[in-house]
CSV table of C-alpha atoms and ligand atoms in Angstrom, one decimal:
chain,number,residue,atom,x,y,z
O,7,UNK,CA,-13.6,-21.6,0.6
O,8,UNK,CA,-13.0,-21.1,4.4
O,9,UNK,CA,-12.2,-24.0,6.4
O,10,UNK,CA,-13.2,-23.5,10.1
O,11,UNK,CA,-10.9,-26.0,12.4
O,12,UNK,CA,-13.0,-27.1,15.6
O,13,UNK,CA,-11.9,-25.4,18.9
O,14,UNK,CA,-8.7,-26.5,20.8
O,15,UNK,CA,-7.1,-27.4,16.8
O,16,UNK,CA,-3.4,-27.5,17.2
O,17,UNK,CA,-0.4,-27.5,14.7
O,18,UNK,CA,-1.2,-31.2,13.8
O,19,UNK,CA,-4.7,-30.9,13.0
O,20,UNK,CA,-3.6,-27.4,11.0
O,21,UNK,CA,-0.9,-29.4,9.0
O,22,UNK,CA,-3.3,-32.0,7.8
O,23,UNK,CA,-5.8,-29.7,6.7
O,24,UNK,CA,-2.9,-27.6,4.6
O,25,UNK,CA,-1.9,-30.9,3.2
O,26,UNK,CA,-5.3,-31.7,2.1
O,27,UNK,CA,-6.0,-28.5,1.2
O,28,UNK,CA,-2.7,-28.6,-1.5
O,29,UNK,CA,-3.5,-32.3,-2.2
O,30,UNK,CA,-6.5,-30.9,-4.1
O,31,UNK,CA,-4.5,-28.2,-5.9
O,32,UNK,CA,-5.3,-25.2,-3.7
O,33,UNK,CA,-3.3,-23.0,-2.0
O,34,UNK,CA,-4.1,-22.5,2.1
O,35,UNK,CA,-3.5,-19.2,3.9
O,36,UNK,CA,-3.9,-20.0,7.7
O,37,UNK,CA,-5.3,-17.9,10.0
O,38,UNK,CA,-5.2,-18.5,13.7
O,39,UNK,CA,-7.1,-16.6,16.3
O,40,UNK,CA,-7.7,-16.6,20.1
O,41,UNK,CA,-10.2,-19.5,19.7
O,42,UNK,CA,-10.6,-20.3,16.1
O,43,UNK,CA,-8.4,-21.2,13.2
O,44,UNK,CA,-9.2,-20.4,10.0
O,45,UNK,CA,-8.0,-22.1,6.6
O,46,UNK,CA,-8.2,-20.4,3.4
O,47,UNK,CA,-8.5,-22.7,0.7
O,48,UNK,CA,-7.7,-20.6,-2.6
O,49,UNK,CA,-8.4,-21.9,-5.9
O,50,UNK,CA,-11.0,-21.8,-9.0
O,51,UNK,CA,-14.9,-22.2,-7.6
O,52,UNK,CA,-15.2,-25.0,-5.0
O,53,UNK,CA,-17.6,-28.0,-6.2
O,54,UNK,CA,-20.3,-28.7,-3.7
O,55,UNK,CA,-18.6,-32.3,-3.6
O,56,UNK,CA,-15.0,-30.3,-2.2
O,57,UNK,CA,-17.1,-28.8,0.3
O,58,UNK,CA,-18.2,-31.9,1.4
O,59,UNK,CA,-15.1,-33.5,1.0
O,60,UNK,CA,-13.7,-30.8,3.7
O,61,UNK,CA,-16.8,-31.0,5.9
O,62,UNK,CA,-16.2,-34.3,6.5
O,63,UNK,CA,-12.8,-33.7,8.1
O,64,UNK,CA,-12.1,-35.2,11.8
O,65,UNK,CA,-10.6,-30.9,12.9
O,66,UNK,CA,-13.2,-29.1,10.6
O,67,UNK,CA,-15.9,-27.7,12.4
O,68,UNK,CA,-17.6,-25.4,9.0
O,69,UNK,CA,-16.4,-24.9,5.5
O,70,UNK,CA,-17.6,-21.7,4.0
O,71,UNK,CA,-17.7,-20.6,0.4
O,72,UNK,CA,-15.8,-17.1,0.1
O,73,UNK,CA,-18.6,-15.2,-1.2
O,74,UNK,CA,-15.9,-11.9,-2.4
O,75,UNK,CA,-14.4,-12.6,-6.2
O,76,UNK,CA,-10.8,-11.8,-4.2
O,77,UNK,CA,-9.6,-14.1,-1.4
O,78,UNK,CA,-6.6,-13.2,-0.1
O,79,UNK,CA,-7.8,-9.7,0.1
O,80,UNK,CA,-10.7,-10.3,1.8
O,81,UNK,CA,-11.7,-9.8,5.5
O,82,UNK,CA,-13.4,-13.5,5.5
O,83,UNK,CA,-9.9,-15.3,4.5
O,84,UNK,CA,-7.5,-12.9,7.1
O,85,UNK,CA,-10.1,-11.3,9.8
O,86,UNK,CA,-6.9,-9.8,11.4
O,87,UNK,CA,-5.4,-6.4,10.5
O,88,UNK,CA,-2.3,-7.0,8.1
O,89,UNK,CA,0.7,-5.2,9.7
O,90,UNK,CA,3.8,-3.8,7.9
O,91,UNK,CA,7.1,-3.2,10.0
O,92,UNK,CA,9.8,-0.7,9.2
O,93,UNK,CA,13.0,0.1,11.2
O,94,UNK,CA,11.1,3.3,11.4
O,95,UNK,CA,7.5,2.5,12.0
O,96,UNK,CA,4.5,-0.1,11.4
O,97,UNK,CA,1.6,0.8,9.5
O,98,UNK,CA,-2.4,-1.5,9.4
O,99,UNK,CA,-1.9,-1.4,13.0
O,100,UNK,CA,-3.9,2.0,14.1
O,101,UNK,CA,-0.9,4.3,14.7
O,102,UNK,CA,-0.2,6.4,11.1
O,103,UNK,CA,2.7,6.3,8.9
O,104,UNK,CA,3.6,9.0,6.5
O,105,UNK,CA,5.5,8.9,3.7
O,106,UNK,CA,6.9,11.8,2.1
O,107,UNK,CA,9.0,13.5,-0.4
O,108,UNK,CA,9.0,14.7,-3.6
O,109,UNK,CA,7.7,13.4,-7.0
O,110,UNK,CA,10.8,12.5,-8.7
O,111,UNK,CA,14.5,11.9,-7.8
O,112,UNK,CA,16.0,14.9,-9.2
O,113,UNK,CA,19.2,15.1,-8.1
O,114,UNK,CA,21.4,14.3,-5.3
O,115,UNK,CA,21.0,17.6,-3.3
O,116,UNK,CA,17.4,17.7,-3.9
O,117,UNK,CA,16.9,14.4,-2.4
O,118,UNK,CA,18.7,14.6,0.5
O,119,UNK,CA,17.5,18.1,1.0
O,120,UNK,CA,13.8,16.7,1.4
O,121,UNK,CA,15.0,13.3,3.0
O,122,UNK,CA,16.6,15.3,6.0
O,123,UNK,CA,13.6,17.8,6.4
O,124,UNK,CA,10.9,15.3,6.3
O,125,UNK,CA,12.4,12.9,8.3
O,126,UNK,CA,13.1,16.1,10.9
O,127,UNK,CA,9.2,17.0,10.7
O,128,UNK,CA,8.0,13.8,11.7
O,129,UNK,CA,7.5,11.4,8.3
O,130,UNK,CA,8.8,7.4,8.4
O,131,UNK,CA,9.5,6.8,5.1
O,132,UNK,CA,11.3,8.6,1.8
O,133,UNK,CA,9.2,9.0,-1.5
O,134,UNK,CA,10.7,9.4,-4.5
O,135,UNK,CA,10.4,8.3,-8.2
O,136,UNK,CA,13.7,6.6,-10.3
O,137,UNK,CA,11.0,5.9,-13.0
O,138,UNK,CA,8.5,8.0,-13.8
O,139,UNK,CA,5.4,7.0,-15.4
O,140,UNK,CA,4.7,10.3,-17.6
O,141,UNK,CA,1.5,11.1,-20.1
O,142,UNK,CA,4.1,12.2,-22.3
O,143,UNK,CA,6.6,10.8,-23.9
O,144,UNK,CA,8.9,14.1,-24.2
O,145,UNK,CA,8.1,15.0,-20.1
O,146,UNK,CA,10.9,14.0,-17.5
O,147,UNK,CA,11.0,10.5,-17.2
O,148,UNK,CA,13.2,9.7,-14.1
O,149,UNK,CA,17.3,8.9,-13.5
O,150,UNK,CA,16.4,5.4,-13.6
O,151,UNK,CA,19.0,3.6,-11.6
O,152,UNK,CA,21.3,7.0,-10.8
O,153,UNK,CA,18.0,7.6,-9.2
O,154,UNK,CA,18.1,4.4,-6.8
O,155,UNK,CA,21.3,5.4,-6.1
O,156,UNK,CA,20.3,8.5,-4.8
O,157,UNK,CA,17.3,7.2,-3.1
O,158,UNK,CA,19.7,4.5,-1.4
O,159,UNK,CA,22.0,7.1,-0.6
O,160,UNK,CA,19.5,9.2,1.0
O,161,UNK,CA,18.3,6.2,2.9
O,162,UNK,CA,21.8,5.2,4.6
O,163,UNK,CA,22.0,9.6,6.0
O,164,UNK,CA,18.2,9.3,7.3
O,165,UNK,CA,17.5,5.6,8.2
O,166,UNK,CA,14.1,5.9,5.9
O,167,UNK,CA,12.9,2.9,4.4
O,168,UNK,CA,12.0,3.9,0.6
O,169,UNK,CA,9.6,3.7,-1.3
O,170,UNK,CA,9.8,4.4,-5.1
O,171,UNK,CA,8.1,3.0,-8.2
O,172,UNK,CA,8.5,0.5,-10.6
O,173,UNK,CA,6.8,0.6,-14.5
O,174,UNK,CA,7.6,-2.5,-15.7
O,175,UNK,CA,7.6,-6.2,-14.9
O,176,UNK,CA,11.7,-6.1,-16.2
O,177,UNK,CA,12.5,-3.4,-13.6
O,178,UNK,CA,11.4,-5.4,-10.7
O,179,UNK,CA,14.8,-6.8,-9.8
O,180,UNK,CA,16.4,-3.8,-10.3
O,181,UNK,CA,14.4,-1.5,-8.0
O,182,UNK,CA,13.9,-4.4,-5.4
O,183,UNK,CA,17.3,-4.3,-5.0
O,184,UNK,CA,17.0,-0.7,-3.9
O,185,UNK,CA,13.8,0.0,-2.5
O,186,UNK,CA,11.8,-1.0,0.5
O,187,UNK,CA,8.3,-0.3,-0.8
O,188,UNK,CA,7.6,-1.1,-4.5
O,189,UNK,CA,5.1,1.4,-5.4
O,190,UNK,CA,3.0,0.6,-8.7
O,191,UNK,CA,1.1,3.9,-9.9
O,192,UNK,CA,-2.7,4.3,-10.9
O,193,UNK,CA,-1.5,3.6,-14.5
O,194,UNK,CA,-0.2,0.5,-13.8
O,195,UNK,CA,-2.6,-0.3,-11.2
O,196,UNK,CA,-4.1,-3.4,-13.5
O,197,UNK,CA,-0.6,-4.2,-15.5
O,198,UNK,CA,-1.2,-7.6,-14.1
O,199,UNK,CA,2.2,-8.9,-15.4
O,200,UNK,CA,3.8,-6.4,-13.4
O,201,UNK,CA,1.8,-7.1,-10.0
O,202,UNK,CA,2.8,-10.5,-10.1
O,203,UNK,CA,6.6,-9.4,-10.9
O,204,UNK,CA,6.3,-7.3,-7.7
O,205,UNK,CA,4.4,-10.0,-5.8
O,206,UNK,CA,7.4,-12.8,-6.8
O,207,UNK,CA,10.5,-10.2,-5.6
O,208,UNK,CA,8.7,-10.1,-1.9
O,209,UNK,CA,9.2,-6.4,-1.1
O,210,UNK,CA,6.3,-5.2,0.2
O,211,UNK,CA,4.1,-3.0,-2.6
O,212,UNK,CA,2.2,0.3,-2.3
O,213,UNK,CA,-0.8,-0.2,-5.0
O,214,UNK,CA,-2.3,2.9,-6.3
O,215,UNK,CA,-5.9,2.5,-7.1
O,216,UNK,CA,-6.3,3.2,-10.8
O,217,UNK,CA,-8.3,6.6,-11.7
O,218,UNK,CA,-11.4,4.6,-13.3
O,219,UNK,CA,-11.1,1.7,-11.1
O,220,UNK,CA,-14.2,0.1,-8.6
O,221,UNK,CA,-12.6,-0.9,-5.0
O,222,UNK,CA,-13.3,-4.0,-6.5
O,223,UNK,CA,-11.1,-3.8,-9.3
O,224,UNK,CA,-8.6,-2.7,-6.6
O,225,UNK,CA,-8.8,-5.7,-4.6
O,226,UNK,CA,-8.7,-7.7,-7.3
O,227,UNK,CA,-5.3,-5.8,-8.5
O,228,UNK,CA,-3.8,-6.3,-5.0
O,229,UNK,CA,-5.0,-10.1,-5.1
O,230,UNK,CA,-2.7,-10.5,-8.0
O,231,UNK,CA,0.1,-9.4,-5.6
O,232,UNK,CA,-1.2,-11.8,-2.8
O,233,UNK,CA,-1.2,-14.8,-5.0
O,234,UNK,CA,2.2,-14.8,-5.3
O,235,UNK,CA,2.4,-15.6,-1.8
O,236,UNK,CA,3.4,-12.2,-0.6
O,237,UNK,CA,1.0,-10.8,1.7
O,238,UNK,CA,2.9,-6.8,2.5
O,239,UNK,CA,0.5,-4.7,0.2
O,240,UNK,CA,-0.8,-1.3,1.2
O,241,UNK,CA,-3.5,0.0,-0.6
O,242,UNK,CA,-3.8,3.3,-1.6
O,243,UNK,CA,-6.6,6.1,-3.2
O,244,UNK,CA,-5.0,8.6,-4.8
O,245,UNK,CA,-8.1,10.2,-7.0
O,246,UNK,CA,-10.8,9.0,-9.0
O,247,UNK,CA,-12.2,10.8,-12.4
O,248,UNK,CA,-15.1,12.2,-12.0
O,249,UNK,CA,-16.7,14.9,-13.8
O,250,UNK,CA,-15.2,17.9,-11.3
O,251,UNK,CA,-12.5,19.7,-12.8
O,252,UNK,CA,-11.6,21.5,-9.9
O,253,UNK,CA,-9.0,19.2,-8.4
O,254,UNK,CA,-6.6,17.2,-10.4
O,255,UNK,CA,-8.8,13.8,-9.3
O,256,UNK,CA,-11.7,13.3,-6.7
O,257,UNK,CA,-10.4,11.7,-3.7
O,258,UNK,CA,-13.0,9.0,-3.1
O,259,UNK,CA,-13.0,9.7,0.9
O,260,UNK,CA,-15.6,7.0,1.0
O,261,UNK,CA,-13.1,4.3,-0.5
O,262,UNK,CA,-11.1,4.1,3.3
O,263,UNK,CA,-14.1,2.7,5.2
O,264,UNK,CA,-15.2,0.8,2.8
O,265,UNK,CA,-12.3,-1.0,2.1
O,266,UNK,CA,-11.4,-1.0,5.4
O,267,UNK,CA,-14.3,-2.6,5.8
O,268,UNK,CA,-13.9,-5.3,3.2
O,269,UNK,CA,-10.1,-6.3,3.6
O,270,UNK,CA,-7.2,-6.7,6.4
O,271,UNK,CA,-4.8,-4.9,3.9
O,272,UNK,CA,-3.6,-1.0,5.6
O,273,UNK,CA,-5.6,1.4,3.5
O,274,UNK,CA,-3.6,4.7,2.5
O,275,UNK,CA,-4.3,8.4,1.1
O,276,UNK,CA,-2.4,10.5,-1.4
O,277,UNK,CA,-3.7,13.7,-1.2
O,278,UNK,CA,-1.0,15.0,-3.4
O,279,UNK,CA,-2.1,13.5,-6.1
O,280,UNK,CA,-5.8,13.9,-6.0
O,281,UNK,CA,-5.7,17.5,-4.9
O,282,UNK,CA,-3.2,18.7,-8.2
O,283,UNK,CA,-2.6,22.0,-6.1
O,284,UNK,CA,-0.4,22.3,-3.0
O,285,UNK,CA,-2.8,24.5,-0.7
O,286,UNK,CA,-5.4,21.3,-1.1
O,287,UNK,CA,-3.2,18.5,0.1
O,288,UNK,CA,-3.9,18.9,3.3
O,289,UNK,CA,-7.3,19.4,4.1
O,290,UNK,CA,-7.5,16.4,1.6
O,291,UNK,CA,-4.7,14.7,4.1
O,292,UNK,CA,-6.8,15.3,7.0
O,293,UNK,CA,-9.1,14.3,5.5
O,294,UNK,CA,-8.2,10.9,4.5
O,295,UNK,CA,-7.3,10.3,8.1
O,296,UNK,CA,-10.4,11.5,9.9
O,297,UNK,CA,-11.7,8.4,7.4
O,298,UNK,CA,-9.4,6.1,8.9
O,299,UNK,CA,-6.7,6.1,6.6
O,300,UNK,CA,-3.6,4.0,8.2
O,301,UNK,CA,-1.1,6.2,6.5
O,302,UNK,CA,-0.1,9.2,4.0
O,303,UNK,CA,2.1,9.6,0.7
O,304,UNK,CA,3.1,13.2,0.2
O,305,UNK,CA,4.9,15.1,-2.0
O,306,UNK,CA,7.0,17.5,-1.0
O,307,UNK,CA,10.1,19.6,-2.8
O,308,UNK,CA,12.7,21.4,-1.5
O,309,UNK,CA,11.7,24.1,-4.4
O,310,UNK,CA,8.6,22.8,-5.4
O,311,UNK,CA,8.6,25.8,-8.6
O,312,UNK,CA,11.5,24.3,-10.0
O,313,UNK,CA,10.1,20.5,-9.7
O,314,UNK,CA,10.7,18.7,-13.2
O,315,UNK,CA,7.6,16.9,-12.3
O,316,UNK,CA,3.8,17.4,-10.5
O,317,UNK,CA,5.3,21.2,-9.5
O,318,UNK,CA,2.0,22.7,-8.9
O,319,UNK,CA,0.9,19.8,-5.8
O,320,UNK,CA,4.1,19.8,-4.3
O,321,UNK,CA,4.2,21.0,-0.5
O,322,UNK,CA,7.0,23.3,0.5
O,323,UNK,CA,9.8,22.6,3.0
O,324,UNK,CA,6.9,24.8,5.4
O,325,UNK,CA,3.9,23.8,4.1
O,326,UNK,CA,5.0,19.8,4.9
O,327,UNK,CA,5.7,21.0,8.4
O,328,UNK,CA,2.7,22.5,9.0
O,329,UNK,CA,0.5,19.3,8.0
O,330,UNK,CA,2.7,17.3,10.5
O,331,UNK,CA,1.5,20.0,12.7
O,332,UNK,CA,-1.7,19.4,12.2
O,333,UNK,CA,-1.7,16.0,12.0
O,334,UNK,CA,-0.3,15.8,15.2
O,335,UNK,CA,-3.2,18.4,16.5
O,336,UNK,CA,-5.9,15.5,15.0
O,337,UNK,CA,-4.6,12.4,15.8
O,338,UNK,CA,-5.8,12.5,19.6
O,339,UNK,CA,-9.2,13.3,18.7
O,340,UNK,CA,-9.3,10.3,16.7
O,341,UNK,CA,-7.8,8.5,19.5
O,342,UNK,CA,-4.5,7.9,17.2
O,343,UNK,CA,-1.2,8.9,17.2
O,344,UNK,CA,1.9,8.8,14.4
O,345,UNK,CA,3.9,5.3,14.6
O,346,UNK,CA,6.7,6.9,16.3
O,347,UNK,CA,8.3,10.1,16.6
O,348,UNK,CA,11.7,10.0,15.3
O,349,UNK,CA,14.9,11.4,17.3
O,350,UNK,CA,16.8,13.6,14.8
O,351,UNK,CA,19.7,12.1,13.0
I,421,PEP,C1,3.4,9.4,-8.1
I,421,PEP,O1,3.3,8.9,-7.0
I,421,PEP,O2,4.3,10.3,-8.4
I,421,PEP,C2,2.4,9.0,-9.1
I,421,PEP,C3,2.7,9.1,-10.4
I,421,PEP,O3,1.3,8.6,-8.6
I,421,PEP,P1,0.0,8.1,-9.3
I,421,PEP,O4,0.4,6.7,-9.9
I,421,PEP,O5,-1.0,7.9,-8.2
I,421,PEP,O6,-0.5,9.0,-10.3
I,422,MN,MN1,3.8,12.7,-8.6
């Protein structure tokens, strides 16, 4: 439910409600606005005799059942945009942030190869996966921790935050200890033992919507993360299954209003992913942010042929540069612009 505290509430009146609110066994997420605070009270179906209970409240002006199945998630709990900072960017605030690079850590050179030219053609943050989550079992799974080495290596010669995924709840700690952004992939995208994992090691997490999932579903995955009390989660549609075989996955376009319009949470695109062929990505990136996306995961390779994984969607070295281009050529007609323009390093 949604406690409303009567106008002119201060940090006593906030405090007492919290503790009533936990006295009754549910956690509160405080909001505070210009004029109004808002408490969310989270916890199993309110009684009408709870509701009561909080109406009755000297600071409470309204107490409001959250009508959504997800709570933290939700626009009616946190009516404010959800902002993540970097040292190189912010992203849920309007400006876009892109993250880029390739599928997999390959190697050392490969790495810092693509860390140095995205970072040089205008991205904010390093993508690359340690652990890859493959269909099968004989494909290239990732260097695992040699991997976050690299990654963290690549990180210290550009000053991008990484972001890299994690498979399973075990792993957390380990790739926490490395990454920036824990990203959990479509396939994982309801491993609810594994959101929670990421949700406990307070990294920020980059969700992937799974590729039969509702929005929903996906707020309902990213609530998991919430719960634990850690509210840095970007969401991100990477591709549906539909019945078109032309791409790799449909990128549900639709999916960025609407859940733009139903949580706080930034709401990211992969076009990579979706599109399955390189000379898609970026109409499909454009795309995404003529929607309203906040930001963009891209894959790019230094020699995208050679790529031991997701070859065939991986941008060149030229074809990455040419997005930023664009990218930069939209964003002013949307009245946007990218988080910040890095100097070279
Ligand atoms: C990836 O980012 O390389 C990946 C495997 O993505 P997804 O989980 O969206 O398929
Ligand atoms: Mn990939």
């Amino acid at each position: 439910m949604l406690i409303i505290l009567k106008r002119g509430s201060g940090n006593k009146e906030i405090e007492q409600v919290v503790q009533e609110v936990q006295a009754v066994g549910y956690r509160a997420h405080v909001s505070e606005g210009e004029h109004t605070t808002l408490v969310g009270a989270i916890g199993k179906g309110p009684t009408p005799e709870l509701i009561e209970h909080f109406r009755a409240l000297e600071s409470v002006q309204d107490v409001i059942p959250i009508s959504k199945p997800y709570k933290l998630a939700s626009l009616e709990v946190c009516p404010k945009p959800t902002v993540l900072r970097f040292p190189t960017g912010a992203t849920g605030g309007g400006e876009v942030m892109v993250a880029a690079g390739p599928c997999g850590v390959e190697s050392l050179e490969q790495t810092l190869s693509a860390a140095h030219y995205v970072r040089r053609h205008g991205a904010q943050m390093l993508r690359g996966g340690a652990f890859k989550p493959r269909t099968s079992p004989y494909s290239f799974q990732g260097l695992g921790q040699a991997g976050l080495e690299i990654l963290a290596q690549a990180r210290q010669e550009t000053g991008l935050p990484i972001v890299t995924e994690v498979v399973a709840p075990e792993q957390v700690d380990l790739v926490a200890a490395y990454a920036d952004v824990l990203q959990i992939g479509a396939r994982n995208a309801q491993n609810f033992a594994l959101l929670q994992a990421a949700g406990q090691s307070g990294r920020a997490v980059m969700l992937k919507r799974g590729m039969s999932m509702t929005l929903e579903e996906f707020l309902m995955s990213a609530e998991y993360v919430l719960a634990q009390g850690n509210m840095k989660v970007i969401l991100v549609e990477r591709g549906i299954r539909t019945f078109e075989k032309s791409t790799r996955f449909t990128l549900d376009v639709s999916a960025v209003p609407v859940l733009k319009s139903l949580t706080h949470l930034p709401v990211w695109i992969d076009p990579s992913h979706a599109a399955g062929r390189r000379d898609w990505v970026s109409a499909l990136a454009l795309a995404g942010l003529a929607a309203g996306a906040d930001g963009l995961i891209v894959e790019t390779h230094p020699e995208p042929e050679k790529a031991l994984s997701d070859a065939a969607q991986q941008l060149t070295e030229a074809q990455f540069a040419e997005l930023m281009q664009r990218i930069r050529a939209l964003l002013p007609a949307l009245g946007r612009q990218l988080t910040r323009e890095l100097e070279p390093v």
